[in-house]
Coordinates of C-alpha atoms in Angstrom, one line a residue:
X1 CA 59.8 -123.1 26.4
X2 CA 59.1 -121.1 23.4
X3 CA 62.2 -119.4 22.0
X4 CA 62.3 -115.6 22.3
X5 CA 60.9 -113.8 19.4
X6 CA 63.5 -113.1 16.8
X7 CA 62.6 -109.4 16.7
X8 CA 64.1 -109.0 20.1
X9 CA 67.4 -110.3 18.9
X10 CA 67.3 -108.1 15.9
X11 CA 66.4 -105.0 18.0
X12 CA 69.3 -105.8 20.4
X13 CA 71.6 -106.1 17.5
X14 CA 70.4 -102.8 16.1
X15 CA 70.7 -101.0 19.4
X16 CA 74.1 -102.5 20.1
X17 CA 76.5 -103.1 17.2
X18 CA 74.5 -101.3 14.5
X19 CA 74.4 -98.1 16.4
X20 CA 78.1 -97.8 16.1
X21 CA 77.9 -98.2 12.4
X22 CA 75.1 -95.6 12.2
X23 CA 77.1 -93.2 14.3
X24 CA 80.1 -93.6 12.0
X25 CA 77.9 -92.7 9.1
X26 CA 76.5 -89.6 10.9
X27 CA 80.1 -88.6 11.8
X28 CA 81.1 -88.9 8.2
X29 CA 78.1 -86.9 7.1
X30 CA 78.9 -84.2 9.7
X31 CA 82.4 -83.9 8.4
X32 CA 81.1 -83.5 4.9
X33 CA 78.8 -80.8 6.0
X34 CA 81.6 -79.0 7.9
X35 CA 83.7 -79.0 4.7
X36 CA 80.8 -77.2 2.9
X37 CA 81.3 -74.2 5.3
X38 CA 77.7 -73.2 6.0
X39 CA 78.6 -70.8 8.7
X40 CA 82.2 -69.8 7.8
X41 CA 81.1 -66.2 7.1
X42 CA 79.5 -65.8 10.5
X43 CA 81.5 -63.6 12.9
X44 CA 80.6 -62.7 16.5
X45 CA 77.9 -60.1 16.9
X46 CA 78.8 -56.8 18.6
X47 CA 77.8 -57.0 22.3
X48 CA 74.8 -55.0 23.4
X49 CA 76.1 -52.1 25.4
X50 CA 73.8 -52.7 28.3
X51 CA 74.2 -56.5 28.6
X52 CA 77.9 -56.1 28.1
X53 CA 78.0 -53.9 31.2
X54 CA 76.2 -56.6 33.2
X55 CA 78.5 -59.3 32.0
X56 CA 81.6 -57.3 33.0
X57 CA 80.0 -56.5 36.4
X58 CA 79.3 -60.2 37.1
X59 CA 82.8 -61.2 36.3
X60 CA 84.3 -58.6 38.7
X61 CA 85.1 -60.0 42.2
X62 CA 85.7 -56.7 43.9
X63 CA 83.4 -56.3 47.0
X64 CA 82.7 -52.6 46.3
X65 CA 81.5 -53.0 42.7
X66 CA 78.4 -51.2 41.6
X67 CA 76.2 -52.0 38.6
X68 CA 74.6 -48.8 37.2
X69 CA 73.8 -50.5 33.8
X70 CA 70.6 -52.4 34.0
X71 CA 67.3 -50.4 33.9
X72 CA 65.4 -52.6 36.4
X73 CA 64.5 -51.5 39.9
X74 CA 66.5 -52.5 42.9
X75 CA 65.8 -51.9 46.6
X76 CA 68.0 -49.9 48.9
X77 CA 70.1 -53.1 49.4
X78 CA 70.7 -53.3 45.7
X79 CA 68.5 -56.4 45.4
X80 CA 65.6 -57.1 42.9
X81 CA 62.2 -56.7 44.4
X82 CA 59.1 -58.9 44.3
X83 CA 56.3 -56.4 44.9
X84 CA 53.6 -57.2 47.4
X85 CA 51.0 -56.7 44.8
X86 CA 52.6 -59.4 42.7
X87 CA 52.7 -61.8 45.7
X88 CA 49.0 -61.1 46.3
X89 CA 48.2 -61.7 42.6
X90 CA 50.2 -64.9 42.8
X91 CA 48.2 -66.1 45.7
X92 CA 44.9 -65.2 43.9
X93 CA 45.9 -67.3 40.9
X94 CA 47.5 -70.1 42.9
X95 CA 44.2 -71.9 43.0
X96 CA 43.6 -71.6 39.3
X97 CA 43.3 -74.7 37.2
X98 CA 46.1 -73.9 34.8
X99 CA 45.1 -76.6 32.4
X100 CA 41.7 -75.1 32.2
X101 CA 42.9 -71.5 32.2
X102 CA 45.4 -72.4 29.5
X103 CA 42.7 -73.6 27.1
X104 CA 42.6 -71.4 24.1
X105 CA 39.2 -69.8 24.9
X106 CA 40.1 -68.9 28.5
X107 CA 43.6 -67.7 27.6
X108 CA 42.1 -65.4 25.0
X109 CA 39.6 -64.0 27.5
X110 CA 42.5 -63.3 30.0
X111 CA 44.5 -61.7 27.2
X112 CA 41.6 -59.5 26.3
X113 CA 41.3 -58.3 29.9
X114 CA 45.0 -57.4 29.9
X115 CA 44.6 -55.4 26.7
X116 CA 41.6 -53.6 28.0
X117 CA 43.2 -52.7 31.4
X118 CA 46.4 -51.7 29.7
X119 CA 44.5 -49.3 27.4
X120 CA 42.9 -47.7 30.4
X121 CA 46.3 -47.2 31.9
X122 CA 47.6 -45.5 28.9
X123 CA 44.6 -43.5 27.5
X124 CA 42.5 -43.1 30.7
X125 CA 39.9 -45.3 32.3
X126 CA 37.1 -43.1 30.8
X127 CA 38.6 -42.7 27.4
X128 CA 36.1 -43.0 24.5
X129 CA 38.5 -45.0 22.4
X130 CA 38.4 -47.7 25.1
X131 CA 34.7 -47.6 25.7
X132 CA 33.9 -47.7 21.9
X133 CA 36.5 -50.3 21.1
X134 CA 38.2 -48.0 18.6
X135 CA 41.6 -49.6 19.1
X136 CA 43.4 -52.7 18.1
X137 CA 45.3 -54.3 21.1
X138 CA 47.4 -57.4 21.5
X139 CA 49.4 -58.9 24.4
X140 CA 53.0 -58.7 23.5
X141 CA 56.4 -60.1 24.7
X142 CA 57.0 -57.0 26.9
X143 CA 57.8 -53.6 25.4
X144 CA 60.4 -55.0 23.1
X145 CA 58.0 -57.4 21.6
X146 CA 55.3 -54.7 21.2
X147 CA 57.8 -52.5 19.4
X148 CA 58.8 -55.3 17.1
X149 CA 55.2 -56.1 16.3
X150 CA 54.5 -52.5 15.4
X151 CA 57.7 -52.2 13.4
X152 CA 56.6 -55.2 11.2
X153 CA 53.1 -53.7 10.9
X154 CA 54.6 -50.4 9.8
X155 CA 56.7 -52.1 7.2
X156 CA 53.8 -54.0 5.7
X157 CA 51.5 -51.1 5.3
X158 CA 53.9 -48.0 5.0
X159 CA 57.0 -49.6 3.6
X160 CA 58.5 -46.4 2.4
X161 CA 58.0 -44.4 5.6
X162 CA 60.9 -44.0 8.0
X163 CA 60.6 -43.8 11.7
X164 CA 62.3 -41.0 13.6
X165 CA 63.9 -41.7 17.0
X166 CA 65.0 -39.1 19.5
X167 CA 68.8 -38.6 19.7
X168 CA 69.7 -40.4 21.9
X169 CA 67.2 -43.2 22.5
X170 CA 67.2 -46.7 24.0
X171 CA 70.0 -48.6 22.2
X172 CA 67.6 -51.4 21.1
X173 CA 65.1 -49.2 19.2
X174 CA 67.2 -48.9 16.0
X175 CA 67.9 -52.6 16.1
X176 CA 64.2 -53.4 16.3
X177 CA 63.1 -51.3 13.3
X178 CA 66.1 -52.1 11.2
X179 CA 65.4 -55.8 11.6
X180 CA 61.9 -55.0 10.3
X181 CA 63.6 -53.3 7.3
X182 CA 62.1 -49.9 8.2
X183 CA 64.3 -46.8 7.4
X184 CA 65.6 -45.2 10.6
X185 CA 66.1 -41.5 11.2
X186 CA 66.7 -39.3 14.2
X187 CA 65.5 -36.0 15.5
X188 CA 67.3 -33.7 17.9
X189 CA 66.3 -34.1 21.5
X190 CA 69.0 -33.8 24.1
X191 CA 71.1 -30.6 24.8
X192 CA 74.6 -31.8 26.0
X193 CA 75.5 -28.4 27.5
X194 CA 72.3 -27.8 29.5
X195 CA 71.7 -31.5 30.2
X196 CA 68.1 -30.8 29.3
X197 CA 65.7 -30.7 26.3
X198 CA 66.8 -29.1 23.0
X199 CA 63.2 -28.0 22.4
X200 CA 63.8 -25.6 19.6
X201 CA 65.9 -28.1 17.6
X202 CA 63.3 -30.8 18.3
X203 CA 60.5 -28.7 16.9
X204 CA 62.6 -27.8 13.8
X205 CA 63.2 -31.4 13.1
X206 CA 59.5 -32.2 13.4
X207 CA 58.6 -29.4 11.0
X208 CA 61.3 -30.4 8.5
X209 CA 60.5 -34.1 8.4
X210 CA 58.5 -35.3 5.4
X211 CA 54.7 -35.2 6.0
X212 CA 53.1 -38.3 7.5
X213 CA 56.3 -39.6 9.1
X214 CA 56.4 -42.0 12.0
X215 CA 58.0 -40.7 15.3
X216 CA 58.9 -42.8 18.3
X217 CA 58.3 -40.8 21.5
X218 CA 59.0 -41.5 25.2
X219 CA 56.0 -40.2 27.1
X220 CA 57.9 -40.1 30.5
X221 CA 61.2 -41.0 32.1
X222 CA 63.1 -40.8 28.8
X223 CA 65.7 -43.5 28.3
X224 CA 68.6 -42.8 28.5
X225 CA 68.5 -39.1 29.4
X226 CA 65.8 -38.7 32.0
X227 CA 64.8 -35.5 30.2
X228 CA 61.1 -35.1 29.5
X229 CA 59.2 -32.2 27.8
X230 CA 56.9 -30.1 30.0
X231 CA 53.1 -30.4 29.6
X232 CA 53.1 -27.2 27.6
X233 CA 55.9 -28.4 25.4
X234 CA 54.0 -31.7 24.8
X235 CA 51.0 -29.6 23.7
X236 CA 53.2 -27.7 21.1
X237 CA 54.7 -31.0 19.9
X238 CA 51.2 -32.5 19.5
X239 CA 50.1 -29.4 17.6
X240 CA 53.0 -29.6 15.2
X241 CA 52.4 -33.4 14.7
X242 CA 48.9 -32.5 13.6
X243 CA 50.1 -29.9 11.2
X244 CA 52.5 -32.3 9.6
X245 CA 50.2 -35.4 9.8
X246 CA 52.9 -37.3 11.7
X247 CA 52.1 -40.6 13.5
X248 CA 53.1 -40.7 17.2
X249 CA 54.3 -44.1 18.5
X250 CA 54.8 -44.0 22.3
X251 CA 57.1 -46.5 24.0
X252 CA 55.8 -46.7 27.6
X253 CA 58.5 -48.6 29.5
X254 CA 58.6 -46.6 32.7
X255 CA 55.1 -45.4 33.5
X256 CA 55.1 -44.3 37.2
X257 CA 58.9 -43.8 37.5
X258 CA 59.0 -40.2 36.4
X259 CA 56.6 -38.7 38.9
X260 CA 55.4 -41.6 41.0
X261 CA 51.9 -41.0 39.6
X262 CA 50.7 -43.4 36.8
X263 CA 48.2 -40.9 35.4
X264 CA 50.6 -38.0 35.5
X265 CA 53.2 -40.0 33.6
X266 CA 50.6 -40.7 30.9
X267 CA 49.8 -37.0 30.3
X268 CA 51.7 -36.8 27.0
X269 CA 49.7 -39.7 25.5
X270 CA 46.4 -38.2 26.7
X271 CA 47.3 -34.7 25.2
X272 CA 47.8 -36.4 21.8
X273 CA 44.6 -38.3 22.3
X274 CA 42.6 -35.1 23.1
X275 CA 44.1 -33.5 20.0
X276 CA 42.6 -36.2 17.8
X277 CA 45.7 -38.2 16.9
X278 CA 45.7 -41.8 16.0
X279 CA 48.3 -43.3 18.3
X280 CA 50.4 -46.4 18.6
X281 CA 51.5 -47.5 22.1
X282 CA 53.9 -50.1 23.4
X283 CA 53.6 -50.9 27.1
X284 CA 55.8 -52.9 29.3
X285 CA 55.2 -54.2 32.8
X286 CA 58.8 -55.4 33.3
X287 CA 59.9 -52.4 35.3
X288 CA 56.9 -50.9 37.1
X289 CA 55.7 -54.3 38.3
X290 CA 59.2 -55.9 38.7
X291 CA 58.3 -58.7 36.2
X292 CA 61.3 -58.4 33.9
X293 CA 61.6 -62.1 33.4
X294 CA 57.9 -62.7 32.6
X295 CA 57.9 -60.5 29.4
X296 CA 54.4 -59.1 29.7
X297 CA 53.5 -56.2 27.5
X298 CA 50.8 -54.8 25.3
X299 CA 50.6 -53.2 21.9
X300 CA 47.7 -50.9 21.1
X301 CA 46.9 -49.0 17.9
X302 CA 44.1 -46.4 17.8
X303 CA 41.8 -46.6 14.8
X304 CA 39.1 -44.5 13.1
X305 CA 36.4 -46.8 14.5
X306 CA 35.7 -50.2 15.8
X307 CA 35.4 -51.7 12.4
X308 CA 38.9 -50.5 11.4
X309 CA 40.2 -51.8 14.7
X310 CA 39.0 -55.3 13.9
X311 CA 40.9 -55.3 10.6
X312 CA 44.1 -53.9 12.2
X313 CA 43.9 -56.4 15.1
X314 CA 43.6 -59.3 12.6
X315 CA 46.8 -58.1 10.9
X316 CA 48.7 -57.8 14.2
X317 CA 47.5 -61.3 15.2
X318 CA 48.8 -62.7 11.9
X319 CA 52.2 -61.1 12.5
X320 CA 52.4 -62.4 16.0
X321 CA 51.4 -65.8 14.9
X322 CA 54.4 -66.1 12.6
X323 CA 56.8 -64.7 15.2
X324 CA 55.9 -66.5 18.4
X325 CA 52.3 -67.8 18.1
X326 CA 51.1 -67.1 21.7
X327 CA 52.7 -65.5 24.7
X328 CA 53.0 -67.5 28.0
X329 CA 50.1 -67.4 30.4
X330 CA 51.6 -67.0 33.9
X331 CA 52.8 -63.4 33.6
X332 CA 49.6 -62.6 31.8
X333 CA 47.5 -63.8 34.7
X334 CA 49.7 -61.8 37.2
X335 CA 49.4 -58.5 35.3
X336 CA 45.7 -58.9 34.4
X337 CA 44.9 -59.7 38.1
X338 CA 46.8 -56.7 39.4
X339 CA 45.2 -54.3 36.9
X340 CA 41.6 -55.6 37.2
X341 CA 41.4 -56.3 40.9
X342 CA 40.7 -52.9 42.6
X343 CA 42.4 -53.8 45.9
X344 CA 45.5 -55.3 44.3
X345 CA 45.8 -52.4 41.8
X346 CA 45.6 -49.8 44.6
X347 CA 48.5 -51.6 46.4
X348 CA 50.5 -51.5 43.1
X349 CA 49.9 -47.8 42.7
X350 CA 51.3 -47.2 46.2
X351 CA 54.3 -49.5 45.5
X352 CA 55.1 -47.6 42.3
X353 CA 55.2 -44.4 44.3
X354 CA 57.6 -46.0 46.8
X355 CA 59.9 -47.1 44.0
X356 CA 59.9 -43.6 42.4
X357 CA 60.4 -41.9 45.7
X358 CA 63.5 -44.0 46.5
X359 CA 65.0 -43.1 43.1
X360 CA 64.3 -39.4 43.6
X361 CA 65.9 -39.6 47.0
X362 CA 69.0 -41.2 45.6
X363 CA 69.2 -38.4 43.0
X364 CA 69.1 -35.8 45.7
X365 CA 71.6 -37.6 47.9
X366 CA 74.1 -38.1 45.0
X367 CA 73.9 -34.5 44.1
X368 CA 74.4 -33.3 47.7
X369 CA 77.3 -35.7 48.1
X370 CA 79.1 -34.3 45.0
X371 CA 78.5 -30.7 46.1
X372 CA 79.8 -31.4 49.6
X373 CA 83.0 -32.6 48.0
X374 CA 83.4 -29.1 46.6
X375 CA 83.2 -30.3 43.0
X376 CA 83.9 -27.5 40.5
X377 CA 81.1 -28.9 38.3
X378 CA 77.4 -28.2 38.2
X379 CA 75.4 -31.3 39.2
X380 CA 71.9 -29.8 39.0
X381 CA 70.9 -32.0 36.1
X382 CA 71.0 -35.1 38.5
X383 CA 67.8 -33.8 40.2
X384 CA 66.4 -32.0 37.1
X385 CA 66.2 -35.3 35.2
X386 CA 63.6 -37.8 36.2
X387 CA 62.9 -41.5 36.1
X388 CA 65.2 -44.5 36.2
X389 CA 68.2 -42.9 34.5
X390 CA 70.6 -40.0 34.9
X391 CA 72.5 -38.9 31.8
X392 CA 75.6 -37.9 33.9
X393 CA 77.6 -36.0 31.3
X394 CA 80.6 -38.2 32.0
X395 CA 82.9 -38.9 29.0
X396 CA 83.7 -42.4 27.7
X397 CA 87.2 -42.0 29.2
X398 CA 85.8 -41.0 32.6
X399 CA 83.5 -44.0 32.5
X400 CA 86.4 -46.2 31.7
X401 CA 88.2 -44.9 34.7
X402 CA 85.2 -45.6 36.9
X403 CA 85.3 -49.2 35.7
X404 CA 89.0 -49.7 35.9
X405 CA 89.8 -47.9 39.2
X406 CA 86.5 -48.0 41.1
X407 CA 84.7 -51.1 39.8
X408 CA 81.6 -48.9 38.9
X409 CA 79.9 -50.1 35.8
X410 CA 77.7 -48.1 33.4
X411 CA 77.4 -47.6 29.7
X412 CA 80.1 -45.5 28.0
X413 CA 77.6 -42.7 27.1
X414 CA 77.5 -41.9 30.8
X415 CA 74.0 -43.3 31.5
X416 CA 73.6 -44.3 35.1
X417 CA 70.7 -46.4 36.4
X418 CA 69.7 -44.6 39.6
X419 CA 68.1 -47.8 40.8
X420 CA 71.6 -49.1 41.4
X421 CA 72.4 -46.3 43.8
X422 CA 71.8 -47.1 47.5
X423 CA 72.4 -45.4 50.8
X424 CA 75.4 -47.7 51.4
X425 CA 77.1 -47.0 48.1
X426 CA 76.2 -43.4 47.2
X427 CA 79.1 -41.9 49.1
X428 CA 81.6 -44.2 47.4
X429 CA 80.0 -43.4 44.0
X430 CA 80.1 -39.6 44.6
X431 CA 83.8 -39.8 45.6
X432 CA 84.6 -41.9 42.5
X433 CA 82.8 -39.5 40.2
X434 CA 84.5 -36.5 41.8
X435 CA 87.9 -38.2 41.4
X436 CA 87.5 -38.8 37.6
X437 CA 86.1 -35.3 36.9
X438 CA 88.0 -33.0 39.3
X439 CA 91.1 -32.4 37.1
X440 CA 89.7 -32.4 33.5
X441 CA 86.7 -30.2 33.5
X442 CA 87.5 -29.1 29.9
X443 CA 87.2 -32.7 28.7
X444 CA 84.0 -33.4 30.5
X445 CA 80.5 -32.8 29.2
X446 CA 79.4 -31.8 32.7
X447 CA 78.8 -28.1 33.1

């Protein structure tokens, strides 16, 4: 017999005894690196106020606990929902050849369809900007990704311009623009006494901001307050923006949840469009399609003409390329199928209405329950506000009591996600709110 090749013996020796020696060297090297202290100055980051609420809720073992923190829809049993339109879209794409669909050319075509249908949803199916291609659009990683893309775009081409956020706004907005090194400012929005819009102060801040400033606006279902301007107020805001040459950037995270009507919830955007503004728009399908984990969104920027749109889109693509290259395909297929297939879209429109109606019903029931308890406070703002959230007026101390004594979790600014309220827990919630507010009216922000 021929002897075994020597290389096998050498390889065995390497994989056996020499590995130990190599590991010792790596261990020594690691110790040397640890002595250098690369990350000694890194301290734990502050917890996000919303994710912190969820973590605390999950750690609680009390059977009566309620999570009013997360801004995602839940059914009347408090469970996440897979919409029937999503199931139907899933069935339609189930037979797709994903390897073929995932090819660059096909994925690009599907992405272009998503962008086109998203633009129709925001600006109107007959909008000239859509027909003429006078906008730059890009699929984004949900609304957060769309905001981050635009923040970087703003920094590159208007580095000295700040962006103004409503006070208050979604807690992640300042993080996104600060990380892009864009100066952040605020404008007055919410009136803590009336629990409504501080319109006069809002208009003053728009007038007093430097000309050609960027403003972030919530077109519907404002997060966290649930307070939206009226149609006439939107017209006045648009007029003042025109006078000051401000740029409106709309974050559309909850289209459909304010009124139950997708077109009605886009009225603010279309008023600005009619008035001749160039507009930026971040859209998310995480909430109104129940696709939170799929991270499907769209960024669109209106331009002077189609030629300018080509240039703007090329810059947005370059930014996205450096951030995440390409977004995943599955959620893209789901959303583009729902938006482009008439039958599936019609079903989605109905399901959005059902979700919005349930939340509106829970608002009415919570208010009625508090009033039946003979609460000395005014709870009209619960039903005056719209969308996913109720800005309750509860103080941080009262929220702490809700957590500590009743296992009810919400952010310390008093924001309640009405999607977490159900027919089975609304009475318990009302009693708990009544208990923490009944004796200290003076300390409460509730009227």
